[in-house]
CSV table of C-alpha atoms in Angstrom, one decimal:
chain,number,residue,atom,x,y,z
A,208,MET,CA,88.0,-24.4,31.8
A,209,ARG,CA,86.6,-23.1,35.1
A,210,ALA,CA,86.1,-19.6,33.6
A,211,PHE,CA,84.2,-21.1,30.7
A,212,LEU,CA,81.8,-23.1,33.0
A,213,LEU,CA,81.3,-20.0,35.1
A,214,SER,CA,80.4,-17.9,32.1
A,215,VAL,CA,77.9,-20.5,30.9
A,216,VAL,CA,76.2,-20.6,34.4
A,217,ILE,CA,76.0,-16.8,34.5
A,218,CYS,CA,74.3,-16.7,31.0
A,219,PHE,CA,71.7,-19.3,32.0
A,220,ALA,CA,71.0,-17.4,35.2
A,221,PHE,CA,70.5,-14.1,33.3
A,222,ALA,CA,68.2,-15.8,30.8
A,223,TYR,CA,66.1,-17.3,33.7
A,224,VAL,CA,65.7,-14.0,35.4
A,225,ASN,CA,64.5,-12.2,32.2
A,226,ALA,CA,62.0,-15.0,31.6
A,227,GLN,CA,60.4,-14.4,35.0
A,228,ASN,CA,59.8,-10.7,34.4
A,229,PRO,CA,56.2,-10.1,33.1
A,230,VAL,CA,55.9,-8.5,29.7
A,231,SER,CA,54.1,-5.2,30.0
A,232,PRO,CA,51.0,-5.0,27.7
A,233,VAL,CA,51.1,-2.7,24.8
A,234,LYS,CA,49.0,0.4,25.5
A,235,GLN,CA,46.5,1.3,22.8
A,236,ASP,CA,46.4,4.8,21.6
A,237,THR,CA,43.0,6.0,22.8
A,238,THR,CA,43.6,9.4,21.3
A,239,ALA,CA,43.3,8.1,17.8
A,240,LYS,CA,39.9,8.9,16.3
A,241,LEU,CA,38.2,7.5,13.3
A,242,ASP,CA,38.3,10.0,10.4
A,243,THR,CA,35.1,8.5,8.9
A,244,ILE,CA,31.5,9.6,9.0
A,245,ALA,CA,28.7,7.1,9.0
A,246,PRO,CA,26.4,7.4,6.0
A,247,ALA,CA,23.0,8.9,6.6
A,248,LYS,CA,20.2,6.4,6.8
A,249,TYR,CA,17.8,6.4,3.9
A,250,VAL,CA,14.3,7.5,4.7
A,251,ASN,CA,11.5,6.5,2.3
A,252,GLN,CA,9.2,9.5,2.5
A,253,GLY,CA,6.7,7.9,0.1
A,254,LYS,CA,6.3,4.8,2.3
A,255,ILE,CA,5.8,6.9,5.4
A,256,ALA,CA,3.2,9.2,3.7
A,257,GLY,CA,1.5,6.1,2.2
A,258,LYS,CA,1.1,4.5,5.7
A,259,LYS,CA,-0.2,7.7,7.2
A,260,ALA,CA,-2.8,8.1,4.4
A,261,VAL,CA,-3.9,4.4,4.8
A,262,TYR,CA,-4.4,4.8,8.6
A,263,ARG,CA,-6.4,7.9,8.1
A,264,SER,CA,-8.6,6.4,5.4
A,265,LEU,CA,-9.2,3.3,7.6
A,266,ILE,CA,-10.3,5.5,10.5
A,267,PHE,CA,-12.7,7.6,8.4
A,268,PRO,CA,-13.3,7.6,4.6
A,269,GLY,CA,-11.8,10.7,2.9
A,270,LEU,CA,-9.3,11.5,5.6
A,271,GLY,CA,-6.5,10.0,3.6
A,272,GLN,CA,-7.4,12.2,0.6
A,273,LEU,CA,-7.5,15.2,2.9
A,274,TYR,CA,-4.1,14.3,4.2
A,275,ASN,CA,-2.8,14.2,0.6
A,276,TYR,CA,-4.4,17.6,0.0
A,277,GLY,CA,-2.5,18.9,3.0
A,278,LEU,CA,0.8,17.6,1.5
A,279,VAL,CA,0.2,19.5,-1.7
A,280,VAL,CA,-0.7,22.7,0.2
A,281,ASP,CA,2.5,22.3,2.3
A,282,ASP,CA,4.6,22.0,-0.8
A,283,VAL,CA,3.1,25.1,-2.3
A,284,LYS,CA,3.6,27.1,0.9
A,285,ASN,CA,7.3,26.1,1.3
A,286,GLY,CA,8.1,26.7,-2.4
A,287,ARG,CA,8.9,23.0,-3.2
A,288,THR,CA,6.6,23.1,-6.2
A,289,GLN,CA,5.9,25.8,-8.7
A,290,GLY,CA,2.5,27.3,-9.0
A,291,LYS,CA,-0.5,27.0,-6.8
A,292,ARG,CA,-1.4,23.5,-8.0
A,293,VAL,CA,-5.1,24.5,-8.2
A,294,GLY,CA,-6.0,21.6,-10.6
A,295,GLN,CA,-4.4,19.1,-8.2
A,296,LYS,CA,-6.2,20.5,-5.2
A,297,ILE,CA,-9.6,20.5,-7.1
A,298,TYR,CA,-8.9,16.9,-8.1
A,299,LEU,CA,-8.3,15.8,-4.5
A,300,ILE,CA,-11.3,17.6,-3.2
A,301,GLY,CA,-13.4,16.1,-6.0
A,302,LYS,CA,-12.3,12.6,-5.0
A,303,ILE,CA,-13.5,13.3,-1.4
A,304,GLY,CA,-16.8,14.5,-2.8
A,305,ALA,CA,-17.1,11.4,-5.0
A,306,ILE,CA,-16.5,9.1,-2.1
A,307,TYR,CA,-19.2,10.7,0.0
A,308,ALA,CA,-21.6,11.0,-2.9
A,309,GLY,CA,-21.2,7.3,-3.8
A,310,GLY,CA,-21.4,6.3,-0.2
A,311,THR,CA,-24.6,8.3,0.4
A,312,MET,CA,-26.3,6.8,-2.7
A,313,LEU,CA,-25.3,3.3,-1.6
A,314,VAL,CA,-26.6,3.8,1.9
A,315,MET,CA,-29.9,5.2,0.6
A,316,SER,CA,-30.2,2.2,-1.8
A,317,TYR,CA,-29.5,-0.2,1.1
A,318,ILE,CA,-32.2,1.4,3.3
A,319,ASP,CA,-34.7,1.2,0.4
A,320,ASN,CA,-34.0,-2.4,-0.4
A,321,ASN,CA,-33.9,-3.4,3.2
A,322,ASN,CA,-37.3,-1.8,3.9
A,323,ASN,CA,-38.9,-3.5,0.8
A,324,TYR,CA,-37.4,-6.8,1.7
A,325,LYS,CA,-38.9,-6.6,5.2
A,326,ARG,CA,-42.2,-5.4,3.8
A,327,PHE,CA,-42.6,-8.4,1.4
A,328,LEU,CA,-41.4,-10.8,4.2
A,329,ARG,CA,-44.1,-9.5,6.5
A,330,GLU,CA,-46.7,-9.9,3.8
A,331,LEU,CA,-45.6,-13.5,3.2
A,332,GLN,CA,-45.7,-14.2,6.9
A,333,TYR,CA,-49.2,-12.6,7.3
A,334,ARG,CA,-50.6,-14.6,4.4
A,335,GLN,CA,-49.1,-17.8,5.7
A,336,ALA,CA,-50.8,-17.2,9.1
A,337,HIS,CA,-54.2,-16.1,7.6
A,338,ASN,CA,-54.7,-18.8,4.9
A,339,GLY,CA,-53.5,-16.6,2.0
A,340,THR,CA,-55.4,-13.5,2.9
A,341,PRO,CA,-53.5,-10.3,2.0
A,342,ASP,CA,-52.7,-7.8,4.7
A,343,PRO,CA,-54.9,-4.8,4.2
A,344,ASN,CA,-52.4,-2.4,5.9
A,345,ASN,CA,-49.3,-3.5,4.0
A,346,GLY,CA,-50.3,-2.2,0.6
A,347,LEU,CA,-49.5,-5.3,-1.3
A,348,THR,CA,-53.0,-6.5,-2.2
A,349,GLN,CA,-52.0,-6.2,-5.9
A,350,TYR,CA,-49.9,-9.3,-5.5
A,351,PRO,CA,-52.4,-12.2,-5.3
A,352,ASP,CA,-49.8,-14.8,-6.0
A,353,VAL,CA,-47.5,-15.9,-3.2
A,354,ASN,CA,-44.8,-16.9,-5.7
A,355,ALA,CA,-44.7,-13.3,-7.0
A,356,LEU,CA,-44.2,-12.1,-3.4
A,357,THR,CA,-41.4,-14.6,-2.9
A,358,VAL,CA,-39.6,-13.5,-6.1
A,359,ALA,CA,-39.9,-9.8,-5.1
A,360,LYS,CA,-38.6,-10.6,-1.6
A,361,ASN,CA,-35.6,-12.4,-3.0
A,362,ILE,CA,-34.8,-9.6,-5.4
A,363,TYR,CA,-34.7,-7.0,-2.7
A,364,ARG,CA,-32.6,-9.3,-0.5
A,365,ARG,CA,-30.1,-9.8,-3.3
A,366,ASN,CA,-30.0,-6.1,-4.0
A,367,ARG,CA,-29.4,-5.4,-0.3
A,368,GLU,CA,-26.4,-7.8,-0.4
A,369,VAL,CA,-25.0,-6.3,-3.5
A,370,VAL,CA,-25.2,-2.8,-1.9
A,371,ILE,CA,-23.3,-4.1,1.1
A,372,ILE,CA,-20.6,-5.5,-1.1
A,373,SER,CA,-20.4,-2.2,-3.0
A,374,LEU,CA,-20.0,-0.3,0.2
A,375,VAL,CA,-17.1,-2.5,1.3
A,376,GLY,CA,-15.6,-2.1,-2.2
A,377,LEU,CA,-15.9,1.7,-2.0
A,378,TYR,CA,-14.3,1.7,1.4
A,379,GLY,CA,-11.4,-0.3,0.1
A,380,LEU,CA,-11.1,1.9,-3.0
A,381,ASN,CA,-10.9,4.9,-0.7
A,382,VAL,CA,-8.0,3.4,1.2
A,383,LEU,CA,-6.2,2.2,-2.0
A,384,ASP,CA,-6.6,5.6,-3.7
A,385,ALA,CA,-5.2,7.5,-0.7
A,386,TYR,CA,-2.2,5.1,-0.5
A,387,VAL,CA,-1.4,5.3,-4.2
A,388,THR,CA,-1.7,9.0,-4.4
A,389,ALA,CA,0.6,9.5,-1.4
A,390,ARG,CA,3.2,7.1,-2.8
A,391,LEU,CA,3.1,8.7,-6.3
A,392,LYS,CA,3.7,12.1,-4.8
A,393,TYR,CA,7.3,11.1,-3.9
A,394,PHE,CA,7.9,9.1,-7.0
A,395,ASN,CA,10.2,11.4,-8.9
A,396,VAL,CA,11.0,10.8,-12.6
A,397,ASP,CA,14.2,12.4,-13.8
A,398,GLU,CA,13.9,14.6,-16.9
A,399,THR,CA,16.6,12.5,-18.6
A,400,LEU,CA,14.4,9.4,-18.7
A,401,SER,CA,13.8,8.5,-22.3
A,402,ILE,CA,12.7,5.4,-24.3
A,403,LYS,CA,13.8,4.8,-27.8
A,404,LEU,CA,12.5,2.1,-30.1
A,405,SER,CA,14.4,1.4,-33.3
A,406,PRO,CA,14.5,-1.4,-35.9
A,407,SER,CA,17.3,-3.9,-35.7
A,408,ILE,CA,18.4,-7.4,-36.8
A,409,ILE,CA,19.4,-10.5,-34.9
A,410,ASN,CA,22.0,-13.0,-36.0
A,411,THR,CA,20.8,-16.4,-34.9
A,412,ASN,CA,22.9,-19.6,-34.7
A,413,THR,CA,24.5,-20.8,-37.9
A,414,MET,CA,22.9,-23.9,-39.5
A,415,TYR,CA,24.6,-25.8,-42.3
A,416,GLY,CA,27.2,-23.1,-42.7
A,417,TYR,CA,24.7,-20.3,-43.1
A,418,SER,CA,23.7,-17.6,-40.5
A,419,ASN,CA,20.1,-16.8,-40.0
A,420,ILE,CA,19.1,-13.1,-39.8
A,421,ALA,CA,15.8,-12.1,-38.3
A,422,PRO,CA,14.3,-8.7,-38.0
A,423,ALA,CA,13.8,-7.3,-34.5
A,424,LEU,CA,13.1,-4.1,-32.6
A,425,LYS,CA,15.7,-2.5,-30.3
A,426,LEU,CA,14.5,-0.9,-27.1
A,427,THR,CA,16.8,1.6,-25.5
A,428,LEU,CA,16.0,2.9,-22.0
A,429,ARG,CA,17.9,5.8,-20.7
A,430,LEU,CA,17.8,6.5,-16.9
Protein backbone atom coordinates (compact mmCIF):
# COMPACT_ATOMS: atom_id res chain seq x y z
CA MET A 1 0.00 0.00 0.00
CA ARG A 2 2.83 2.37 0.81
CA ALA A 3 4.52 1.55 -2.48
CA PHE A 4 1.31 2.35 -4.37
CA LEU A 5 0.90 5.72 -2.64
CA LEU A 6 4.54 6.54 -3.27
CA SER A 7 4.20 5.77 -6.96
CA VAL A 8 1.11 8.01 -7.23
CA VAL A 9 2.90 10.92 -5.56
CA ILE A 10 5.89 10.52 -7.89
CA CYS A 11 3.60 10.57 -10.97
CA PHE A 12 1.84 13.78 -9.81
CA ALA A 13 5.19 15.43 -9.12
CA PHE A 14 6.53 14.50 -12.57
CA ALA A 15 3.41 15.86 -14.27
CA TYR A 16 3.64 19.13 -12.29
CA VAL A 17 7.29 19.67 -13.30
CA ASN A 18 6.53 19.09 -16.98
CA ALA A 19 3.64 21.58 -16.83
CA GLN A 20 5.99 24.28 -15.53
CA ASN A 21 8.40 23.97 -18.49
CA PRO A 22 7.56 26.53 -21.22
CA VAL A 23 6.74 25.17 -24.62
CA SER A 24 9.24 26.36 -27.20
CA PRO A 25 7.58 28.13 -30.15
CA VAL A 26 7.58 26.44 -33.49
CA LYS A 27 10.10 28.06 -35.76
CA GLN A 28 8.85 29.10 -39.18
CA ASP A 29 10.79 28.06 -42.19
CA THR A 30 12.02 31.39 -43.51
CA THR A 31 13.85 29.70 -46.34
CA ALA A 32 10.61 28.78 -48.05
CA LYS A 33 9.85 31.03 -50.99
CA LEU A 34 6.70 31.53 -52.88
CA ASP A 35 6.85 29.91 -56.25
CA THR A 36 4.35 32.32 -57.74
CA ILE A 37 4.78 35.41 -59.91
CA ALA A 38 2.45 38.39 -59.51
CA PRO A 39 0.51 39.13 -62.69
CA ALA A 40 1.58 42.18 -64.66
CA LYS A 41 -0.57 45.24 -64.18
CA TYR A 42 -2.69 46.13 -67.22
CA VAL A 43 -1.82 49.47 -68.80
CA ASN A 44 -4.47 51.10 -70.96
CA GLN A 45 -2.35 52.74 -73.65
CA GLY A 46 -5.38 54.26 -75.36
CA LYS A 47 -6.48 56.02 -72.18
CA ILE A 48 -3.00 57.42 -71.58
CA ALA A 49 -2.68 58.63 -75.16
CA GLY A 50 -6.16 60.16 -75.01
CA LYS A 51 -5.31 62.16 -71.89
CA LYS A 52 -2.09 63.45 -73.41
CA ALA A 53 -3.91 64.50 -76.58
CA VAL A 54 -6.60 66.29 -74.55
CA TYR A 55 -4.07 68.20 -72.43
CA ARG A 56 -2.19 69.36 -75.51
CA SER A 57 -5.37 70.43 -77.28
CA LEU A 58 -6.50 72.38 -74.23
CA ILE A 59 -3.18 74.21 -74.07
CA PHE A 60 -3.18 75.13 -77.76
CA PRO A 61 -5.56 74.07 -80.56
CA GLY A 62 -3.98 71.59 -82.94
CA LEU A 63 -1.34 70.27 -80.57
CA GLY A 64 -3.42 67.17 -79.85
CA GLN A 65 -3.66 66.39 -83.57
CA LEU A 66 0.08 66.98 -83.87
CA TYR A 67 0.63 64.52 -81.01
CA ASN A 68 -1.46 61.91 -82.82
CA TYR A 69 0.58 62.54 -85.96
CA GLY A 70 3.73 61.82 -83.94
CA LEU A 71 2.23 58.51 -82.78
CA VAL A 72 1.70 57.44 -86.38
CA VAL A 73 5.23 58.45 -87.35
CA ASP A 74 6.63 56.55 -84.37
CA ASP A 75 4.73 53.39 -85.36
CA VAL A 76 6.09 53.62 -88.91
CA LYS A 77 9.67 54.14 -87.73
CA ASN A 78 9.55 51.21 -85.31
CA GLY A 79 7.89 48.87 -87.78
CA ARG A 80 4.70 48.41 -85.76
CA THR A 81 2.60 49.23 -88.82
CA GLN A 82 3.01 48.33 -92.46
CA GLY A 83 3.57 51.03 -95.04
CA LYS A 84 4.27 54.71 -94.63
CA ARG A 85 0.68 55.63 -93.66
CA VAL A 86 0.84 58.60 -95.99
CA GLY A 87 -2.93 58.93 -96.19
CA GLN A 88 -3.30 58.95 -92.41
CA LYS A 89 -0.56 61.56 -92.06
CA ILE A 90 -2.19 63.80 -94.65
CA TYR A 91 -5.53 63.37 -92.89
CA LEU A 92 -4.10 64.47 -89.53
CA ILE A 93 -2.27 67.45 -91.04
CA GLY A 94 -5.45 68.38 -92.92
CA LYS A 95 -7.40 68.47 -89.66
CA ILE A 96 -4.84 70.84 -88.17
CA GLY A 97 -5.18 73.08 -91.22
CA ALA A 98 -8.98 72.94 -90.99
CA ILE A 99 -8.89 73.96 -87.33
CA TYR A 100 -6.77 77.02 -88.04
CA ALA A 101 -8.63 77.92 -91.24
CA GLY A 102 -11.96 77.78 -89.43
CA GLY A 103 -10.59 79.65 -86.46
CA THR A 104 -9.13 82.37 -88.67
CA MET A 105 -12.42 82.86 -90.51
CA LEU A 106 -14.36 83.04 -87.26
CA VAL A 107 -11.94 85.55 -85.74
CA MET A 108 -12.15 87.76 -88.85
CA SER A 109 -15.94 87.53 -88.74
CA TYR A 110 -15.94 88.49 -85.07
CA ILE A 111 -13.75 91.54 -85.73
CA ASP A 112 -15.96 92.68 -88.62
CA ASN A 113 -19.23 92.26 -86.70
CA ASN A 114 -17.80 93.87 -83.59
CA ASN A 115 -16.57 96.92 -85.53
CA ASN A 116 -19.93 97.35 -87.28
CA TYR A 117 -21.78 96.95 -83.99
CA LYS A 118 -19.70 99.71 -82.40
CA ARG A 119 -20.10 101.85 -85.49
CA PHE A 120 -23.90 101.72 -85.43
CA LEU A 121 -23.90 102.18 -81.67
CA ARG A 122 -21.83 105.36 -82.00
CA GLU A 123 -24.21 106.63 -84.65
CA LEU A 124 -27.21 106.07 -82.43
CA GLN A 125 -25.48 107.78 -79.51
CA TYR A 126 -24.51 110.74 -81.73
CA ARG A 127 -28.02 111.23 -83.08
CA GLN A 128 -29.48 110.98 -79.60
CA ALA A 129 -27.14 113.72 -78.42
CA HIS A 130 -27.69 115.94 -81.51
CA ASN A 131 -31.47 115.79 -81.97
CA GLY A 132 -31.42 113.10 -84.68
CA THR A 133 -28.71 114.70 -86.81
CA PRO A 134 -26.50 112.09 -88.57
CA ASP A 135 -22.79 112.01 -87.84
CA PRO A 136 -21.04 113.32 -91.00
CA ASN A 137 -17.86 111.39 -90.20
CA ASN A 138 -19.45 107.97 -89.53
CA GLY A 139 -20.63 107.26 -93.07
CA LEU A 140 -24.15 106.24 -92.06
CA THR A 141 -26.08 109.20 -93.44
CA GLN A 142 -27.96 106.77 -95.72
CA TYR A 143 -29.87 105.59 -92.63
CA PRO A 144 -32.32 108.41 -91.91
CA ASP A 145 -34.45 106.25 -89.63
CA VAL A 146 -33.24 105.51 -86.10
CA ASN A 147 -35.16 102.24 -86.06
CA ALA A 148 -33.13 100.96 -89.02
CA LEU A 149 -29.93 101.80 -87.16
CA THR A 150 -31.18 99.94 -84.10
CA VAL A 151 -32.07 96.86 -86.14
CA ALA A 152 -28.66 96.84 -87.84
CA LYS A 153 -26.90 97.28 -84.49
CA ASN A 154 -28.79 94.33 -83.00
CA ILE A 155 -28.01 92.15 -86.01
CA TYR A 156 -24.28 92.78 -85.72
CA ARG A 157 -24.39 92.17 -81.99
CA ARG A 158 -26.20 88.87 -82.49
CA ASN A 159 -23.75 87.85 -85.18
CA ARG A 160 -20.88 88.64 -82.84
CA GLU A 161 -22.37 86.41 -80.14
CA VAL A 162 -22.91 83.59 -82.64
CA VAL A 163 -19.27 83.82 -83.71
CA ILE A 164 -18.12 83.61 -80.07
CA ILE A 165 -20.23 80.48 -79.56
CA SER A 166 -18.82 79.02 -82.78
CA LEU A 167 -15.26 79.66 -81.60
CA VAL A 168 -15.97 77.86 -78.32
CA GLY A 169 -17.53 74.98 -80.29
CA LEU A 170 -14.52 74.76 -82.59
CA TYR A 171 -12.21 74.69 -79.59
CA GLY A 172 -14.22 71.89 -77.99
CA LEU A 173 -14.37 69.98 -81.29
CA ASN A 174 -10.60 70.24 -81.54
CA VAL A 175 -10.23 68.65 -78.09
CA LEU A 176 -12.81 65.94 -78.79
CA ASP A 177 -11.26 65.03 -82.13
CA ALA A 178 -7.78 64.69 -80.60
CA TYR A 179 -9.11 62.46 -77.81
CA VAL A 180 -11.16 60.17 -80.06
CA THR A 181 -8.34 59.79 -82.59
CA ALA A 182 -5.86 58.86 -79.87
CA ARG A 183 -8.23 56.31 -78.32
CA LEU A 184 -9.13 54.72 -81.64
CA LYS A 185 -5.46 54.24 -82.46
CA TYR A 186 -5.22 51.61 -79.70
CA PHE A 187 -8.65 50.13 -80.37
CA ASN A 188 -7.71 46.84 -82.03
CA VAL A 189 -10.33 44.75 -83.78
CA ASP A 190 -9.40 41.11 -84.31
CA GLU A 191 -9.66 39.73 -87.82
CA THR A 192 -11.87 36.92 -86.52
CA LEU A 193 -14.63 39.39 -85.65
CA SER A 194 -17.69 38.61 -87.73
CA ILE A 195 -21.41 39.29 -87.71
CA LYS A 196 -23.92 36.95 -89.28
CA LEU A 197 -27.61 37.65 -89.76
CA SER A 198 -29.87 34.74 -90.69
CA PRO A 199 -33.64 34.05 -90.70
CA SER A 200 -35.09 32.01 -87.86
CA ILE A 201 -38.33 31.24 -86.01
CA ILE A 202 -39.40 31.67 -82.40
CA ASN A 203 -41.71 29.30 -80.55
CA THR A 204 -43.84 31.35 -78.18
CA ASN A 205 -45.92 30.12 -75.24
CA THR A 206 -48.61 27.61 -76.00
CA MET A 207 -52.21 28.80 -75.93
CA TYR A 208 -55.20 26.47 -75.92
CA GLY A 209 -52.95 23.51 -76.74
CA TYR A 210 -51.36 25.14 -79.80
CA SER A 211 -47.87 26.64 -80.06
CA ASN A 212 -47.40 30.00 -81.73
CA ILE A 213 -44.52 30.28 -84.23
CA ALA A 214 -43.27 33.71 -85.21
CA PRO A 215 -40.64 34.63 -87.81
CA ALA A 216 -37.45 36.28 -86.51
CA LEU A 217 -33.89 37.16 -87.39
CA LYS A 218 -30.91 35.47 -85.75
CA LEU A 219 -27.85 37.60 -85.07
CA THR A 220 -24.58 35.74 -84.52
CA LEU A 221 -21.60 37.73 -83.26
CA ARG A 222 -18.21 36.04 -83.31
CA LEU A 223 -15.44 37.63 -81.25
